[in-house]
Amino acid sequence: MRHQPVRLLILGGSSEASALARALAGKSDVAPILSLAGRTLTPLLPPIPHRIGGFGGIDGLVDYLRHNRIDAMIDATHPFAARMSAHAAAASVGSGLPLATFTRRPWRPKPTDRWTTVTSLDEAALSLGSTQKRVFVTSGRLGLAAFLAAPQHHYLIRTIDPPAPADVPPDNRVILARGPFPVNQEIDLLRAERIDVLVTKNSGGGASFDKLLAARALALPVILIAPPSRESGLVLHDLAAALAWIEAQRGTP
């Protein structure tokens, strides 16, 4: 039985990581640190110790784990943070530390939904077709350059931080806003902007599902980018399970 607090590295960048940080704040039997990649310019800072920035690849992450005497890792990155998840899996093997993935379940369509699933932003841009459309894009500011290949469309782009001007298609309007956005507000936006199709990532969870409910209400087609597969063997989908896993690490010498 471990007598010292469990030194836990949380790889963050998701609402799950934020919820876990809040649940662990003030606990005496866990010493957590939340790591943020720094891709969001104005992140919401957690109520626990944190760091911002990369590790320098797999070797850098392994060195960090050893230098900081980390006992266990939880990968609670965004579902699309494929590189960081792969690095976490490799670092777990390299360091011998236990790793769990805490992520949300992907969204599933109803029979009446008009969803087209693709595997990349490039495929999403191609799926828009040649006929001019009014496209609502909520896939984040990174990767918008994929839509430069389809400049015939009008793009309504919603992001938290401003996208790089060189990445934005010529016919566009950018909305800078941080959710959540109520479904009635989303319906009003889709109607006011005369949107023909929604492009978004299948990030799962409930925090950003209202835009899909709005598209469903208006019978609009959706191009949904599928998340990459996770490399960790243990995948947890709720906070109670994540906390139980952390508690179990106390019994690991």
Short mmCIF file of C-alpha atoms in Angstrom, two decimals:
data_model
loop_
_atom_site.label_atom_id
_atom_site.label_comp_id
_atom_site.label_asym_id
_atom_site.label_seq_id
_atom_site.Cartn_x
_atom_site.Cartn_y
_atom_site.Cartn_z
CA MET A 1 0.00 0.00 0.00
CA ARG A 2 1.35 3.41 -1.01
CA HIS A 3 1.72 5.87 1.90
CA GLN A 4 2.70 8.92 -0.11
CA PRO A 5 0.15 10.73 -2.33
CA VAL A 6 -0.15 9.33 -5.85
CA ARG A 7 1.83 11.62 -8.14
CA LEU A 8 -0.48 11.83 -11.14
CA LEU A 9 0.19 13.44 -14.51
CA ILE A 10 -3.01 14.42 -16.33
CA LEU A 11 -2.56 15.14 -20.02
CA GLY A 12 -5.29 17.70 -20.51
CA GLY A 13 -7.03 19.84 -23.07
CA SER A 14 -10.58 18.51 -22.71
CA SER A 15 -13.62 19.09 -20.53
CA GLU A 16 -12.92 15.67 -19.00
CA ALA A 17 -9.49 16.86 -17.85
CA SER A 18 -11.05 19.99 -16.35
CA ALA A 19 -13.67 17.95 -14.50
CA LEU A 20 -10.99 15.61 -13.18
CA ALA A 21 -8.86 18.54 -12.01
CA ARG A 22 -11.82 20.00 -10.11
CA ALA A 23 -12.57 16.62 -8.50
CA LEU A 24 -8.96 16.20 -7.35
CA ALA A 25 -8.44 19.75 -6.06
CA GLY A 26 -7.72 19.68 -2.34
CA LYS A 27 -7.39 15.89 -2.06
CA SER A 28 -4.52 14.86 0.19
CA ASP A 29 -4.00 11.37 -1.24
CA VAL A 30 -3.32 12.53 -4.80
CA ALA A 31 -0.69 15.01 -6.05
CA PRO A 32 -1.94 15.84 -9.55
CA ILE A 33 -0.41 18.07 -12.20
CA LEU A 34 -2.32 19.00 -15.32
CA SER A 35 -0.35 19.40 -18.54
CA LEU A 36 -1.80 21.61 -21.28
CA ALA A 37 -0.39 21.66 -24.81
CA GLY A 38 -0.79 25.42 -25.15
CA ARG A 39 -2.73 25.37 -28.42
CA THR A 40 -5.50 27.50 -26.91
CA LEU A 41 -4.15 31.02 -26.45
CA THR A 42 -6.33 31.76 -23.41
CA PRO A 43 -6.90 28.41 -21.64
CA LEU A 44 -9.12 28.08 -18.60
CA LEU A 45 -6.60 27.38 -15.85
CA PRO A 46 -7.28 24.52 -13.42
CA PRO A 47 -7.52 24.57 -9.60
CA ILE A 48 -4.50 22.23 -9.35
CA PRO A 49 -0.81 22.63 -10.28
CA HIS A 50 -0.34 22.79 -14.04
CA ARG A 51 2.20 23.21 -16.80
CA ILE A 52 1.81 24.50 -20.37
CA GLY A 53 3.76 23.29 -23.38
CA GLY A 54 5.12 20.12 -24.96
CA PHE A 55 7.57 17.63 -23.54
CA GLY A 56 9.90 17.27 -26.50
CA GLY A 57 8.59 14.00 -27.88
CA ILE A 58 8.40 10.58 -26.30
CA ASP A 59 11.89 10.71 -24.79
CA GLY A 60 11.13 14.11 -23.27
CA LEU A 61 7.93 12.80 -21.72
CA VAL A 62 9.74 9.76 -20.28
CA ASP A 63 12.39 12.09 -18.79
CA TYR A 64 9.66 14.28 -17.29
CA LEU A 65 7.95 11.28 -15.71
CA ARG A 66 11.19 10.08 -14.14
CA HIS A 67 12.46 13.48 -13.03
CA ASN A 68 9.13 14.34 -11.37
CA ARG A 69 8.67 10.86 -9.88
CA ILE A 70 5.27 10.43 -11.50
CA ASP A 71 3.39 7.30 -10.41
CA ALA A 72 0.63 7.17 -13.04
CA MET A 73 -0.74 8.99 -16.10
CA ILE A 74 -4.19 9.77 -17.36
CA ASP A 75 -4.58 10.73 -21.01
CA ALA A 76 -7.47 13.21 -20.93
CA THR A 77 -6.44 15.07 -24.05
CA HIS A 78 -8.92 16.16 -26.69
CA PRO A 79 -10.22 13.17 -28.67
CA PHE A 80 -8.33 14.48 -31.72
CA ALA A 81 -4.95 14.90 -29.97
CA ALA A 82 -3.63 11.78 -31.70
CA ARG A 83 0.07 12.59 -31.43
CA MET A 84 0.00 13.28 -27.69
CA SER A 85 -2.01 10.12 -27.07
CA ALA A 86 0.49 8.08 -29.06
CA HIS A 87 3.36 9.64 -27.11
CA ALA A 88 1.62 8.85 -23.82
CA ALA A 89 1.16 5.21 -24.81
CA ALA A 90 4.82 4.90 -25.83
CA ALA A 91 6.03 6.70 -22.69
CA SER A 92 3.93 4.38 -20.53
CA VAL A 93 5.69 1.39 -22.07
CA GLY A 94 9.08 3.08 -21.85
CA SER A 95 8.70 4.08 -18.21
CA GLY A 96 6.60 1.16 -16.97
CA LEU A 97 3.99 3.53 -15.54
CA PRO A 98 0.26 2.73 -15.62
CA LEU A 99 -1.79 4.70 -18.15
CA ALA A 100 -5.53 5.15 -18.54
CA THR A 101 -7.41 7.14 -21.16
CA PHE A 102 -10.30 9.27 -19.93
CA THR A 103 -12.36 10.38 -22.88
CA ARG A 104 -15.94 10.86 -24.02
CA ARG A 105 -17.96 8.50 -26.16
CA PRO A 106 -18.31 9.60 -29.80
CA TRP A 107 -21.68 10.77 -31.06
CA ARG A 108 -23.98 8.31 -32.79
CA PRO A 109 -26.55 9.34 -35.41
CA LYS A 110 -30.26 8.77 -35.25
CA PRO A 111 -31.96 7.26 -38.33
CA THR A 112 -33.19 10.69 -39.43
CA ASP A 113 -29.77 12.37 -39.18
CA ARG A 114 -28.05 13.29 -42.43
CA TRP A 115 -24.49 12.63 -41.31
CA THR A 116 -21.54 11.86 -43.56
CA THR A 117 -18.50 10.54 -41.69
CA VAL A 118 -15.02 11.32 -43.03
CA THR A 119 -11.55 10.72 -41.65
CA SER A 120 -9.87 14.10 -42.18
CA LEU A 121 -10.39 17.79 -42.83
CA ASP A 122 -9.10 17.28 -46.37
CA GLU A 123 -11.81 14.69 -46.96
CA ALA A 124 -14.38 17.01 -45.39
CA ALA A 125 -13.45 19.80 -47.82
CA LEU A 126 -13.73 17.39 -50.76
CA SER A 127 -17.10 16.13 -49.51
CA LEU A 128 -18.60 19.63 -49.81
CA GLY A 129 -18.81 19.14 -53.57
CA SER A 130 -18.47 21.61 -56.41
CA THR A 131 -21.81 23.40 -56.00
CA GLN A 132 -21.45 26.61 -53.97
CA LYS A 133 -22.68 26.21 -50.38
CA ARG A 134 -22.84 28.16 -47.15
CA VAL A 135 -20.75 26.09 -44.74
CA PHE A 136 -20.62 26.34 -40.95
CA VAL A 137 -17.23 25.09 -39.73
CA THR A 138 -16.64 24.39 -36.02
CA SER A 139 -13.60 22.12 -36.27
CA GLY A 140 -11.22 24.55 -34.55
CA ARG A 141 -8.67 27.03 -35.88
CA LEU A 142 -6.01 24.42 -36.66
CA GLY A 143 -6.36 22.68 -40.00
CA LEU A 144 -8.60 25.27 -41.65
CA ALA A 145 -6.16 25.44 -44.56
CA ALA A 146 -7.75 22.21 -45.81
CA PHE A 147 -10.72 24.28 -47.01
CA LEU A 148 -8.50 26.39 -49.26
CA ALA A 149 -8.95 23.52 -51.71
CA ALA A 150 -12.67 24.39 -51.93
CA PRO A 151 -12.72 28.20 -52.28
CA GLN A 152 -16.09 28.32 -54.05
CA HIS A 153 -17.99 28.05 -50.76
CA HIS A 154 -18.87 30.68 -48.17
CA TYR A 155 -17.51 29.67 -44.75
CA LEU A 156 -18.86 30.70 -41.38
CA ILE A 157 -16.00 29.75 -39.04
CA ARG A 158 -16.39 29.66 -35.27
CA THR A 159 -13.28 29.32 -33.11
CA ILE A 160 -12.10 30.34 -29.65
CA ASP A 161 -8.90 31.98 -30.91
CA PRO A 162 -8.34 33.83 -34.21
CA PRO A 163 -7.21 31.57 -37.06
CA ALA A 164 -4.13 32.40 -39.10
CA PRO A 165 -5.26 34.63 -42.01
CA ALA A 166 -3.35 32.49 -44.51
CA ASP A 167 -5.37 29.42 -43.46
CA VAL A 168 -8.82 30.92 -44.02
CA PRO A 169 -10.68 30.50 -47.35
CA PRO A 170 -11.32 33.80 -49.17
CA ASP A 171 -15.11 33.94 -48.70
CA ASN A 172 -15.52 33.75 -44.94
CA ARG A 173 -16.83 35.22 -41.74
CA VAL A 174 -15.13 34.35 -38.46
CA ILE A 175 -16.93 34.25 -35.10
CA LEU A 176 -14.69 34.22 -32.03
CA ALA A 177 -16.60 32.64 -29.15
CA ARG A 178 -16.27 30.04 -26.43
CA GLY A 179 -19.18 27.66 -25.83
CA PRO A 180 -21.40 26.16 -24.71
CA PHE A 181 -24.01 27.42 -27.16
CA PRO A 182 -27.67 26.59 -26.38
CA VAL A 183 -29.54 24.71 -29.09
CA ASN A 184 -32.02 27.55 -29.68
CA GLN A 185 -29.11 29.92 -30.23
CA GLU A 186 -27.55 27.45 -32.65
CA ILE A 187 -30.80 27.13 -34.59
CA ASP A 188 -31.09 30.92 -34.83
CA LEU A 189 -27.51 31.16 -36.10
CA LEU A 190 -27.98 28.47 -38.75
CA ARG A 191 -31.14 30.17 -39.98
CA ALA A 192 -29.73 33.71 -39.93
CA GLU A 193 -26.61 32.64 -41.84
CA ARG A 194 -28.63 30.45 -44.26
CA ILE A 195 -26.28 27.56 -43.61
CA ASP A 196 -26.45 24.62 -46.04
CA VAL A 197 -24.11 22.20 -44.27
CA LEU A 198 -22.30 21.85 -40.94
CA VAL A 199 -18.70 20.60 -40.73
CA THR A 200 -17.47 19.55 -37.31
CA LYS A 201 -15.37 16.97 -35.49
CA ASN A 202 -16.97 14.04 -33.71
CA SER A 203 -15.61 15.14 -30.34
CA GLY A 204 -18.34 13.33 -28.40
CA GLY A 205 -19.79 14.28 -25.04
CA GLY A 206 -22.59 16.69 -24.31
CA ALA A 207 -20.85 20.06 -24.15
CA SER A 208 -20.93 20.78 -27.90
CA PHE A 209 -23.71 18.51 -29.14
CA ASP A 210 -26.26 21.33 -29.42
CA LYS A 211 -25.01 22.32 -32.89
CA LEU A 212 -25.86 18.80 -34.06
CA LEU A 213 -29.26 19.02 -32.40
CA ALA A 214 -29.79 22.28 -34.29
CA ALA A 215 -28.79 20.66 -37.58
CA ARG A 216 -31.15 17.79 -36.78
CA ALA A 217 -34.01 20.20 -36.09
CA LEU A 218 -33.45 21.92 -39.43
CA ALA A 219 -32.76 18.67 -41.34
CA LEU A 220 -29.35 19.97 -42.42
CA PRO A 221 -26.59 17.67 -43.62
CA VAL A 222 -23.53 17.28 -41.41
CA ILE A 223 -20.00 16.30 -42.40
CA LEU A 224 -18.53 14.69 -39.30
CA ILE A 225 -14.81 14.04 -38.93
CA ALA A 226 -14.18 10.79 -37.05
CA PRO A 227 -11.69 10.80 -34.17
CA PRO A 228 -8.48 8.78 -34.39
CA SER A 229 -8.30 5.54 -32.43
CA ARG A 230 -6.69 5.63 -28.99
CA GLU A 231 -3.63 3.50 -28.26
CA SER A 232 -4.19 3.02 -24.52
CA GLY A 233 -5.73 -0.33 -23.64
CA LEU A 234 -7.79 1.01 -20.74
CA VAL A 235 -10.39 3.57 -21.85
CA LEU A 236 -12.67 5.20 -19.27
CA HIS A 237 -15.76 7.20 -20.18
CA ASP A 238 -16.96 8.73 -16.90
CA LEU A 239 -15.50 10.67 -14.01
CA ALA A 240 -16.37 8.07 -11.36
CA ALA A 241 -14.43 5.41 -13.26
CA ALA A 242 -11.44 7.72 -13.62
CA LEU A 243 -11.43 8.51 -9.90
CA ALA A 244 -11.75 4.80 -9.07
CA TRP A 245 -8.74 4.04 -11.27
CA ILE A 246 -6.71 6.74 -9.52
CA GLU A 247 -7.75 5.33 -6.14
CA ALA A 248 -6.57 1.90 -7.26
CA GLN A 249 -3.09 3.31 -7.87
CA ARG A 250 -2.78 3.88 -4.12
CA GLY A 251 -2.49 0.14 -3.70
CA THR A 252 0.41 -0.04 -6.17
CA PRO A 253 3.80 -0.04 -4.44
#
